[in-house]
mmCIF file of C-alpha atoms in Angstrom:
data_model
loop_
_atom_site.group_PDB
_atom_site.id
_atom_site.type_symbol
_atom_site.label_atom_id
_atom_site.label_comp_id
_atom_site.label_asym_id
_atom_site.label_seq_id
_atom_site.Cartn_x
_atom_site.Cartn_y
_atom_site.Cartn_z
ATOM 1 C CA UNK A 120 18.022 22.923 31.276
ATOM 2 C CA UNK A 121 15.344 23.943 33.787
ATOM 3 C CA UNK A 122 14.064 26.640 31.455
ATOM 4 C CA UNK A 123 13.677 24.110 28.664
ATOM 5 C CA UNK A 124 11.835 21.686 30.935
ATOM 6 C CA UNK A 125 9.431 24.389 32.030
ATOM 7 C CA UNK A 126 8.233 24.815 28.461
ATOM 8 C CA UNK A 127 7.178 21.165 28.217
ATOM 9 C CA UNK A 128 3.939 19.611 29.506
ATOM 10 C CA UNK A 129 4.201 18.436 33.154
ATOM 11 C CA UNK A 130 3.864 14.753 32.275
ATOM 12 C CA UNK A 131 6.711 15.074 29.785
ATOM 13 C CA UNK A 132 8.936 17.389 31.795
ATOM 14 C CA UNK A 133 9.273 14.768 34.519
ATOM 15 C CA UNK A 134 10.209 11.976 32.110
ATOM 16 C CA UNK A 135 13.919 11.189 31.958
ATOM 17 C CA UNK A 136 15.839 12.273 28.885
ATOM 18 C CA UNK A 137 18.779 10.333 27.608
ATOM 19 C CA UNK A 138 21.894 12.423 27.907
ATOM 20 C CA UNK A 139 23.947 12.914 24.750
ATOM 21 C CA UNK A 140 26.843 11.063 26.287
ATOM 22 C CA UNK A 141 24.672 8.102 27.264
ATOM 23 C CA UNK A 142 23.811 5.220 25.028
ATOM 24 C CA UNK A 143 21.650 6.360 22.142
ATOM 25 C CA UNK A 144 18.343 4.405 22.209
ATOM 26 C CA UNK A 145 18.185 4.459 18.418
ATOM 27 C CA UNK A 146 21.418 2.459 18.131
ATOM 28 C CA UNK A 147 20.343 -0.380 20.426
ATOM 29 C CA UNK A 148 19.077 -3.545 18.686
ATOM 30 C CA UNK A 149 15.362 -4.150 18.823
ATOM 31 C CA UNK A 150 14.279 -7.021 21.087
ATOM 32 C CA UNK A 151 13.008 -10.266 19.581
ATOM 33 C CA UNK A 152 9.683 -9.934 21.412
ATOM 34 C CA UNK A 153 8.959 -6.486 20.001
ATOM 35 C CA UNK A 154 10.119 -7.622 16.566
ATOM 36 C CA UNK A 155 7.743 -10.600 16.381
ATOM 37 C CA UNK A 156 4.848 -8.649 17.892
ATOM 38 C CA UNK A 157 5.291 -5.889 15.307
ATOM 39 C CA UNK A 158 5.593 -8.312 12.384
ATOM 40 C CA UNK A 159 2.609 -10.370 13.576
ATOM 41 C CA UNK A 160 0.397 -7.317 13.902
ATOM 42 C CA UNK A 161 1.508 -6.039 10.493
ATOM 43 C CA UNK A 162 0.718 -9.352 8.787
ATOM 44 C CA UNK A 163 -2.701 -9.640 10.421
ATOM 45 C CA UNK A 164 -3.538 -6.088 9.360
ATOM 46 C CA UNK A 165 -2.845 -7.010 5.719
ATOM 47 C CA UNK A 166 -5.648 -9.588 5.712
ATOM 48 C CA UNK A 167 -8.169 -7.038 6.967
ATOM 49 C CA UNK A 168 -6.981 -4.198 4.724
ATOM 50 C CA UNK A 169 -6.761 -6.363 1.590
ATOM 51 C CA UNK A 170 -10.287 -7.681 2.039
ATOM 52 C CA UNK A 171 -11.636 -4.201 2.859
ATOM 53 C CA UNK A 172 -10.734 -3.032 -0.659
ATOM 54 C CA UNK A 173 -12.966 -5.733 -2.120
ATOM 55 C CA UNK A 174 -15.867 -5.080 0.239
ATOM 56 C CA UNK A 175 -15.869 -1.337 -0.443
ATOM 57 C CA UNK A 176 -15.528 -1.932 -4.183
ATOM 58 C CA UNK A 177 -18.611 -4.173 -4.068
ATOM 59 C CA UNK A 178 -20.515 -1.367 -2.347
ATOM 60 C CA UNK A 179 -19.428 1.182 -4.965
ATOM 61 C CA UNK A 180 -20.442 -1.143 -7.816
ATOM 62 C CA UNK A 181 -23.824 -1.717 -6.201
ATOM 63 C CA UNK A 182 -24.261 2.039 -5.838
ATOM 64 C CA UNK A 183 -23.456 2.699 -9.498
ATOM 65 C CA UNK A 184 -26.068 0.111 -10.596
ATOM 66 C CA UNK A 185 -28.713 2.040 -8.668
ATOM 67 C CA UNK A 186 -27.939 5.227 -10.590
ATOM 68 C CA UNK A 187 -26.512 7.158 -7.626
ATOM 69 C CA UNK A 188 -23.884 9.873 -8.056
ATOM 70 C CA UNK A 189 -20.541 8.104 -8.121
ATOM 71 C CA UNK A 190 -17.817 8.810 -5.577
ATOM 72 C CA UNK A 191 -15.487 9.960 -8.356
ATOM 73 C CA UNK A 192 -18.037 12.661 -9.250
ATOM 74 C CA UNK A 193 -18.188 13.930 -5.678
ATOM 75 C CA UNK A 194 -21.111 11.828 -4.495
ATOM 76 C CA UNK A 195 -21.351 10.419 -0.979
ATOM 77 C CA UNK A 196 -24.153 7.928 -1.537
ATOM 78 C CA UNK A 197 -21.875 5.122 -0.356
ATOM 79 C CA UNK A 198 -22.444 6.382 3.189
ATOM 80 C CA UNK A 199 -25.938 4.844 2.977
ATOM 81 C CA UNK A 200 -24.595 1.416 1.960
ATOM 82 C CA UNK A 201 -24.117 -1.016 4.822
ATOM 83 C CA UNK A 202 -21.649 -2.994 2.704
ATOM 84 C CA UNK A 203 -19.396 0.045 2.493
ATOM 85 C CA UNK A 204 -19.561 0.461 6.263
ATOM 86 C CA UNK A 205 -18.629 -3.217 6.645
ATOM 87 C CA UNK A 206 -15.608 -2.560 4.452
ATOM 88 C CA UNK A 207 -14.749 0.509 6.502
ATOM 89 C CA UNK A 208 -14.996 -1.512 9.712
ATOM 90 C CA UNK A 209 -12.730 -4.182 8.230
ATOM 91 C CA UNK A 210 -10.217 -1.546 7.203
ATOM 92 C CA UNK A 211 -10.487 -0.018 10.671
ATOM 93 C CA UNK A 212 -9.523 -3.339 12.232
ATOM 94 C CA UNK A 213 -6.592 -3.605 9.861
ATOM 95 C CA UNK A 214 -5.464 -0.054 10.529
ATOM 96 C CA UNK A 215 -5.761 -0.631 14.277
ATOM 97 C CA UNK A 216 -3.471 -3.659 14.021
ATOM 98 C CA UNK A 217 -1.135 -1.669 11.792
ATOM 99 C CA UNK A 218 -1.255 1.218 14.259
ATOM 100 C CA UNK A 219 -0.214 -1.101 17.072
ATOM 101 C CA UNK A 220 2.572 -2.582 14.945
ATOM 102 C CA UNK A 221 4.197 0.845 14.536
ATOM 103 C CA UNK A 222 4.523 1.064 18.329
ATOM 104 C CA UNK A 223 6.651 -2.114 18.445
ATOM 105 C CA UNK A 224 8.717 -2.084 15.241
ATOM 106 C CA UNK A 225 10.308 0.478 12.888
ATOM 107 C CA UNK A 226 8.092 1.946 10.180
ATOM 108 C CA UNK A 227 10.562 0.809 7.520
ATOM 109 C CA UNK A 228 10.003 -2.756 8.736
ATOM 110 C CA UNK A 229 6.219 -2.681 9.170
ATOM 111 C CA UNK A 230 5.238 -0.767 6.030
ATOM 112 C CA UNK A 231 6.809 -3.082 3.387
ATOM 113 C CA UNK A 232 4.800 -5.985 4.788
ATOM 114 C CA UNK A 233 1.756 -4.252 3.313
ATOM 115 C CA UNK A 234 2.588 -6.114 0.088
ATOM 116 C CA UNK A 235 0.576 -8.987 1.510
ATOM 117 C CA UNK A 236 -2.546 -6.842 1.147
ATOM 118 C CA UNK A 237 -1.734 -6.600 -2.579
ATOM 119 C CA UNK A 238 -1.809 -10.375 -2.870
ATOM 120 C CA UNK A 239 -4.991 -10.753 -0.854
ATOM 121 C CA UNK A 240 -6.770 -7.996 -2.751
ATOM 122 C CA UNK A 241 -5.728 -9.301 -6.181
ATOM 123 C CA UNK A 242 -6.804 -12.867 -5.427
ATOM 124 C CA UNK A 243 -10.129 -11.806 -3.915
ATOM 125 C CA UNK A 244 -10.788 -9.404 -6.827
ATOM 126 C CA UNK A 245 -10.438 -12.246 -9.318
ATOM 127 C CA UNK A 246 -12.781 -14.374 -7.195
ATOM 128 C CA UNK A 247 -15.506 -11.910 -6.165
ATOM 129 C CA UNK A 248 -15.243 -9.015 -8.668
ATOM 130 C CA UNK A 249 -14.497 -11.062 -11.813
ATOM 131 C CA UNK A 250 -11.367 -8.986 -12.442
ATOM 132 C CA UNK A 251 -8.809 -10.802 -14.577
ATOM 133 C CA UNK A 252 -5.589 -11.964 -12.950
ATOM 134 C CA UNK A 253 -3.478 -13.583 -15.646
ATOM 135 C CA UNK A 254 -0.163 -15.376 -15.318
ATOM 136 C CA UNK A 255 1.846 -12.147 -15.354
ATOM 137 C CA UNK A 256 -0.385 -10.746 -12.627
ATOM 138 C CA UNK A 257 0.279 -13.791 -10.475
ATOM 139 C CA UNK A 258 4.003 -13.416 -11.072
ATOM 140 C CA UNK A 259 3.664 -9.752 -10.142
ATOM 141 C CA UNK A 260 2.026 -10.724 -6.854
ATOM 142 C CA UNK A 261 4.870 -13.133 -6.170
ATOM 143 C CA UNK A 262 7.438 -10.423 -6.918
ATOM 144 C CA UNK A 263 5.640 -8.086 -4.504
ATOM 145 C CA UNK A 264 6.196 -10.615 -1.734
ATOM 146 C CA UNK A 265 9.788 -11.215 -2.823
ATOM 147 C CA UNK A 266 10.642 -7.519 -2.961
ATOM 148 C CA UNK A 267 9.025 -6.836 0.395
ATOM 149 C CA UNK A 268 10.939 -9.727 1.950
ATOM 150 C CA UNK A 269 14.201 -8.261 0.692
ATOM 151 C CA UNK A 270 13.287 -4.896 2.188
ATOM 152 C CA UNK A 271 12.424 -6.486 5.537
ATOM 153 C CA UNK A 272 15.696 -8.431 5.650
ATOM 154 C CA UNK A 273 17.748 -5.283 5.046
ATOM 155 C CA UNK A 274 15.570 -2.888 7.068
ATOM 156 C CA UNK A 275 16.938 -1.053 10.140
ATOM 157 C CA UNK A 276 17.010 -3.200 13.277
ATOM 158 C CA UNK A 277 17.643 -0.425 15.816
ATOM 159 C CA UNK A 278 15.481 -0.080 18.900
ATOM 160 C CA UNK A 279 12.416 2.151 18.737
ATOM 161 C CA UNK A 280 12.133 5.479 20.564
ATOM 162 C CA UNK A 281 10.633 5.004 24.016
ATOM 163 C CA UNK A 282 10.807 8.585 25.282
ATOM 164 C CA UNK A 283 7.923 10.732 24.064
ATOM 165 C CA UNK A 284 9.844 13.906 24.772
ATOM 166 C CA UNK A 285 12.634 12.828 22.410
ATOM 167 C CA UNK A 286 10.078 12.239 19.660
ATOM 168 C CA UNK A 287 8.510 15.680 20.164
ATOM 169 C CA UNK A 288 11.962 17.233 19.813
ATOM 170 C CA UNK A 289 12.452 15.312 16.553
ATOM 171 C CA UNK A 290 9.155 16.692 15.233
ATOM 172 C CA UNK A 291 10.745 20.136 15.320
ATOM 173 C CA UNK A 292 13.535 19.098 12.961
ATOM 174 C CA UNK A 293 13.696 21.663 10.091
ATOM 175 C CA UNK A 294 14.130 18.907 7.480
ATOM 176 C CA UNK A 295 10.982 17.132 8.655
ATOM 177 C CA UNK A 296 9.065 20.421 8.748
ATOM 178 C CA UNK A 297 10.168 21.031 5.148
ATOM 179 C CA UNK A 298 8.914 17.530 4.211
ATOM 180 C CA UNK A 299 5.528 18.268 5.792
ATOM 181 C CA UNK A 300 5.276 21.567 3.895
ATOM 182 C CA UNK A 301 6.150 19.836 0.608
ATOM 183 C CA UNK A 302 3.524 17.124 1.190
ATOM 184 C CA UNK A 303 0.791 19.625 2.072
ATOM 185 C CA UNK A 304 1.665 21.874 -0.875
ATOM 186 C CA UNK A 305 1.850 19.100 -3.472
ATOM 187 C CA UNK A 306 -1.349 17.399 -2.239
ATOM 188 C CA UNK A 307 -3.251 20.704 -2.252
ATOM 189 C CA UNK A 308 -2.026 21.500 -5.771
ATOM 190 C CA UNK A 309 -2.995 18.049 -7.090
ATOM 191 C CA UNK A 310 -6.401 18.088 -5.375
ATOM 192 C CA UNK A 311 -7.300 21.553 -6.678
ATOM 193 C CA UNK A 312 -5.743 21.685 -10.158
ATOM 194 C CA UNK A 313 -4.577 18.235 -11.345
ATOM 195 C CA UNK A 314 -7.312 15.903 -10.068
ATOM 196 C CA UNK A 315 -10.265 17.606 -11.849
ATOM 197 C CA UNK A 316 -8.530 17.195 -15.210
ATOM 198 C CA UNK A 317 -6.499 13.982 -14.948
ATOM 199 C CA UNK A 318 -8.003 12.124 -11.991
ATOM 200 C CA UNK A 319 -10.273 9.994 -14.204
ATOM 201 C CA UNK A 320 -7.450 8.849 -16.503
ATOM 202 C CA UNK A 321 -4.377 8.471 -14.265
ATOM 203 C CA UNK A 322 -4.489 6.204 -11.231
ATOM 204 C CA UNK A 323 -1.545 7.976 -9.593
ATOM 205 C CA UNK A 324 -3.389 11.290 -9.137
ATOM 206 C CA UNK A 325 -5.785 10.327 -6.354
ATOM 207 C CA UNK A 326 -3.382 7.782 -4.885
ATOM 208 C CA UNK A 327 -0.598 10.332 -4.472
ATOM 209 C CA UNK A 328 -2.863 12.385 -2.208
ATOM 210 C CA UNK A 329 -3.695 9.220 -0.230
ATOM 211 C CA UNK A 330 -0.036 8.260 0.051
ATOM 212 C CA UNK A 331 1.285 11.709 0.923
ATOM 213 C CA UNK A 332 -1.270 12.300 3.654
ATOM 214 C CA UNK A 333 -0.868 8.650 4.699
ATOM 215 C CA UNK A 334 2.858 9.114 5.349
ATOM 216 C CA UNK A 335 2.032 11.888 7.815
ATOM 217 C CA UNK A 336 -0.707 9.707 9.316
ATOM 218 C CA UNK A 337 1.848 6.998 10.076
ATOM 219 C CA UNK A 338 4.117 9.479 11.849
ATOM 220 C CA UNK A 339 1.244 10.771 13.989
ATOM 221 C CA UNK A 340 0.130 7.185 14.686
ATOM 222 C CA UNK A 341 3.648 6.338 15.772
ATOM 223 C CA UNK A 342 3.703 9.262 18.225
ATOM 224 C CA UNK A 343 0.218 8.422 19.488
ATOM 225 C CA UNK A 344 1.108 4.751 19.884
ATOM 226 C CA UNK A 345 4.186 5.727 21.855
ATOM 227 C CA UNK A 346 2.018 7.881 24.144
ATOM 228 C CA UNK A 347 -0.386 4.977 24.764
ATOM 229 C CA UNK A 348 2.451 2.533 25.319
ATOM 230 C CA UNK A 349 4.173 4.954 27.712
ATOM 231 C CA UNK A 350 0.931 5.399 29.675
ATOM 232 C CA UNK A 351 0.387 1.634 30.002
ATOM 233 C CA UNK A 352 3.996 0.667 30.710
ATOM 234 C CA UNK A 353 5.197 3.521 32.907
ATOM 235 C CA UNK A 354 1.936 4.706 34.428
ATOM 236 C CA UNK A 355 2.603 8.322 33.400
ATOM 237 C CA UNK A 356 -0.621 9.917 32.183
ATOM 238 C CA UNK A 357 0.583 11.844 29.153
ATOM 239 C CA UNK A 358 -3.064 12.300 28.079
ATOM 240 C CA UNK A 359 -3.380 15.027 30.695
ATOM 241 C CA UNK A 360 -1.508 17.251 28.234
ATOM 242 C CA UNK A 361 -2.735 18.712 24.963
ATOM 243 C CA UNK A 362 -0.292 16.989 22.588
ATOM 244 C CA UNK A 363 -1.839 13.448 22.522
ATOM 245 C CA UNK A 364 -5.300 14.911 21.907
ATOM 246 C CA UNK A 365 -3.906 17.025 19.101
ATOM 247 C CA UNK A 366 -2.377 13.877 17.577
ATOM 248 C CA UNK A 367 -5.769 12.133 17.755
ATOM 249 C CA UNK A 368 -7.476 14.995 15.893
ATOM 250 C CA UNK A 369 -4.700 15.064 13.268
ATOM 251 C CA UNK A 370 -4.830 11.276 12.785
ATOM 252 C CA UNK A 371 -8.622 11.170 12.373
ATOM 253 C CA UNK A 372 -8.558 14.112 9.932
ATOM 254 C CA UNK A 373 -5.800 12.573 7.812
ATOM 255 C CA UNK A 374 -7.554 9.193 7.717
ATOM 256 C CA UNK A 375 -10.778 10.877 6.533
ATOM 257 C CA UNK A 376 -8.872 12.577 3.691
ATOM 258 C CA UNK A 377 -7.275 9.256 2.731
ATOM 259 C CA UNK A 378 -10.637 7.476 2.650
ATOM 260 C CA UNK A 379 -12.181 10.160 0.440
ATOM 261 C CA UNK A 380 -9.533 9.994 -2.270
ATOM 262 C CA UNK A 381 -9.133 6.235 -2.009
ATOM 263 C CA UNK A 382 -12.865 5.833 -2.670
ATOM 264 C CA UNK A 383 -12.510 7.995 -5.783
ATOM 265 C CA UNK A 384 -9.669 5.835 -7.071
ATOM 266 C CA UNK A 385 -11.554 2.590 -6.354
ATOM 267 C CA UNK A 386 -14.657 3.944 -8.091
ATOM 268 C CA UNK A 387 -12.765 4.501 -11.362
ATOM 269 C CA UNK A 388 -9.986 1.903 -11.565
ATOM 270 C CA UNK A 389 -9.762 -1.838 -10.968
ATOM 271 C CA UNK A 390 -8.788 -3.011 -7.509
ATOM 272 C CA UNK A 391 -5.922 -5.060 -8.946
ATOM 273 C CA UNK A 392 -4.355 -1.780 -10.113
ATOM 274 C CA UNK A 393 -5.252 0.500 -7.204
ATOM 275 C CA UNK A 394 -3.895 -1.787 -4.499
ATOM 276 C CA UNK A 395 -0.311 -2.337 -5.784
ATOM 277 C CA UNK A 396 0.163 1.261 -6.992
ATOM 278 C CA UNK A 397 -1.081 2.565 -3.661
ATOM 279 C CA UNK A 398 1.256 0.168 -1.884
ATOM 280 C CA UNK A 399 4.363 1.347 -3.745
ATOM 281 C CA UNK A 400 3.611 5.068 -3.361
ATOM 282 C CA UNK A 401 2.526 4.765 0.260
ATOM 283 C CA UNK A 402 5.502 2.611 1.257
ATOM 284 C CA UNK A 403 7.991 4.892 -0.461
ATOM 285 C CA UNK A 404 6.675 8.043 1.212
ATOM 286 C CA UNK A 405 6.346 6.402 4.635
ATOM 287 C CA UNK A 406 9.937 5.175 4.564
ATOM 288 C CA UNK A 407 11.062 8.618 3.369
ATOM 289 C CA UNK A 408 9.231 10.330 6.221
ATOM 290 C CA UNK A 409 10.545 7.765 8.700
ATOM 291 C CA UNK A 410 14.113 8.226 7.474
ATOM 292 C CA UNK A 411 13.816 12.007 7.858
ATOM 293 C CA UNK A 412 12.094 12.036 11.245
ATOM 294 C CA UNK A 413 13.508 8.985 13.022
ATOM 295 C CA UNK A 414 16.874 8.743 11.208
ATOM 296 C CA UNK A 415 16.355 4.987 10.823
ATOM 297 C CA UNK A 416 18.869 4.704 7.970
ATOM 298 C CA UNK A 417 21.664 6.754 9.536
ATOM 299 C CA UNK A 418 23.358 3.708 11.118
ATOM 300 C CA UNK A 419 22.822 1.293 8.227
ATOM 301 C CA UNK A 420 25.674 -0.236 6.310
ATOM 302 C CA UNK A 421 25.992 0.221 2.562
ATOM 303 C CA UNK A 422 24.961 -3.356 1.707
ATOM 304 C CA UNK A 423 21.721 -2.967 3.674
ATOM 305 C CA UNK A 424 20.911 0.308 1.931
ATOM 306 C CA UNK A 425 21.613 -1.376 -1.412
ATOM 307 C CA UNK A 426 19.370 -4.289 -0.398
ATOM 308 C CA UNK A 427 16.541 -1.875 0.421
ATOM 309 C CA UNK A 428 16.898 -0.182 -2.970
ATOM 310 C CA UNK A 429 16.926 -3.525 -4.800
ATOM 311 C CA UNK A 430 13.852 -4.653 -2.886
ATOM 312 C CA UNK A 431 11.930 -1.559 -3.943
ATOM 313 C CA UNK A 432 13.005 -2.017 -7.565
ATOM 314 C CA UNK A 433 11.625 -5.569 -7.471
ATOM 315 C CA UNK A 434 8.309 -4.278 -6.109
ATOM 316 C CA UNK A 435 8.137 -1.545 -8.770
ATOM 317 C CA UNK A 436 8.705 -4.150 -11.512
ATOM 318 C CA UNK A 437 5.938 -6.255 -9.973
ATOM 319 C CA UNK A 438 3.539 -3.302 -10.047
ATOM 320 C CA UNK A 439 4.433 -2.660 -13.682
ATOM 321 C CA UNK A 440 3.608 -6.265 -14.536
ATOM 322 C CA UNK A 441 0.256 -6.014 -12.767
ATOM 323 C CA UNK A 442 -0.633 -2.763 -14.499
ATOM 324 C CA UNK A 443 0.792 -2.932 -18.027
ATOM 325 C CA UNK A 444 -0.176 -6.520 -18.913
ATOM 326 C CA UNK A 445 -3.504 -6.869 -17.100
ATOM 327 C CA UNK A 446 -5.517 -7.106 -20.358
ATOM 328 C CA UNK A 447 -3.296 -9.734 -21.992
ATOM 329 C CA UNK A 448 -4.849 -13.201 -21.886
ATOM 330 C CA UNK A 449 -1.804 -15.353 -21.146
ATOM 331 C CA UNK A 450 -1.838 -18.661 -19.310
ATOM 332 C CA UNK A 451 0.645 -21.336 -18.306
ATOM 333 C CA UNK A 452 -0.381 -23.348 -21.389
ATOM 334 C CA UNK A 453 0.886 -20.546 -23.628
ATOM 335 C CA UNK A 454 4.235 -20.623 -21.868
ATOM 336 C CA UNK A 455 4.480 -24.388 -22.277
ATOM 337 C CA UNK A 456 3.828 -23.953 -25.986
ATOM 338 C CA UNK A 457 6.812 -21.626 -26.264
ATOM 339 C CA UNK A 458 9.027 -24.277 -24.689
ATOM 340 C CA UNK A 459 8.318 -26.854 -27.412
ATOM 341 C CA UNK A 460 10.791 -27.328 -30.313
ATOM 342 C CA UNK A 461 10.474 -24.757 -33.065
ATOM 343 C CA UNK A 462 9.527 -27.197 -35.858
ATOM 344 C CA UNK A 463 6.822 -28.717 -33.636
ATOM 345 C CA UNK A 464 5.344 -25.277 -32.994
ATOM 346 C CA UNK A 465 5.366 -24.482 -36.743
ATOM 347 C CA UNK A 466 3.656 -27.772 -37.671
ATOM 348 C CA UNK A 467 1.033 -27.278 -34.987
ATOM 349 C CA UNK A 468 0.419 -23.730 -36.225
ATOM 350 C CA UNK A 469 0.022 -24.979 -39.819
ATOM 351 C CA UNK A 470 -2.451 -27.640 -38.690
ATOM 352 C CA UNK A 471 -4.497 -25.059 -36.782
ATOM 353 C CA UNK A 472 -4.561 -22.754 -39.818
ATOM 354 C CA UNK A 473 -5.607 -25.629 -42.106
ATOM 355 C CA UNK A 474 -8.406 -26.689 -39.770
ATOM 356 C CA UNK A 475 -9.596 -23.094 -39.560
ATOM 357 C CA UNK A 476 -9.638 -22.756 -43.360
ATOM 358 C CA UNK A 477 -11.555 -26.005 -43.773
ATOM 359 C CA UNK A 478 -14.187 -24.940 -41.269
ATOM 360 C CA UNK A 479 -14.560 -21.611 -43.061
ATOM 361 C CA UNK A 480 -14.904 -23.287 -46.494
ATOM 362 C CA UNK A 481 -17.553 -25.682 -45.206
ATOM 363 C CA UNK A 482 -19.491 -22.827 -43.689
ATOM 364 C CA UNK A 483 -19.801 -20.859 -46.959
ATOM 365 C CA UNK A 484 -19.958 -23.743 -49.409
ATOM 366 C CA UNK A 485 -16.617 -25.012 -50.664
ATOM 367 C CA UNK A 486 -15.739 -26.842 -53.840
ATOM 368 C CA UNK A 487 -15.695 -30.621 -54.123
ATOM 369 C CA UNK A 488 -11.952 -30.603 -54.689
ATOM 370 C CA UNK A 489 -11.299 -28.947 -51.338
ATOM 371 C CA UNK A 490 -13.769 -31.264 -49.613
ATOM 372 C CA UNK A 491 -11.932 -34.282 -50.975
ATOM 373 C CA UNK A 492 -8.678 -32.818 -49.728
#
């Protein structure tokens, strides 16, 4: 035991480790205070992140009107736009709140609440970007909230890790290392070979890179947040070691990669499509990484696992509705028309056809017989 402690940083070697026979901190229920703090921070971050999509999209549209090289073509002219920096600052505030939320609540509880950013972004896009949000899109937004609520209700409620040394030991898990290798390999393959050919036609190409790297960003943010929380609460200066500084460098690098590919996706596709697709892919990979690293689903009952799966299926259906039917002009009036009796709909259709024919005959000079009719 002493030999193992000597290999750890001094600030971590002196921290107490829960013995295997003691109560496992991952099986203890999370406190109500931490739960509400985490949920509150996650919800507030959605307002900032959802609006940041719109602000940055406005900057990219303004840049394209000036004839600059677009972000999708490898241009970085948006760095000279103050509007884009305002959007980045707004997203930074949202990510900071989200970062703090991961220190108080499980990732599988915080991440699904990002569906609120889908709603905010879709509504603001229809208001400020003149992007169409028809009735099916509004129903899709509602289903995003419904599916995320189901996931939150059935999410793990175990207490978060409070010992930084325990988390560092979990980072050495072979299964998690394999996940990291798979994410790095797939993202590198897509960025080098798939994106140049299909990035302009498939929204999932750039967003998969954002989501894959983003899942690792959340894990590093969780470790960094635990280090900050441990320093404030316990007074142990873990920042005297190299590991927290390494986590800061990794987090900043991963966020820069996410921003680059997210800008490319926003430059090509509508915000109402980018936001929900990014939400589904990002949430799925974050929960997968969290389940592998933190074992958050190991103590769940079958009905809660089934509830999580059903919640994700609802969100996927919502994203399909937002994406597949975005160009269909359907309103609530059209739905009310379908609810009328069949004979009434047929008579109304015949009257509309007759009026249309009369207007066409008058326009091109009709016969007197038809005019008398």
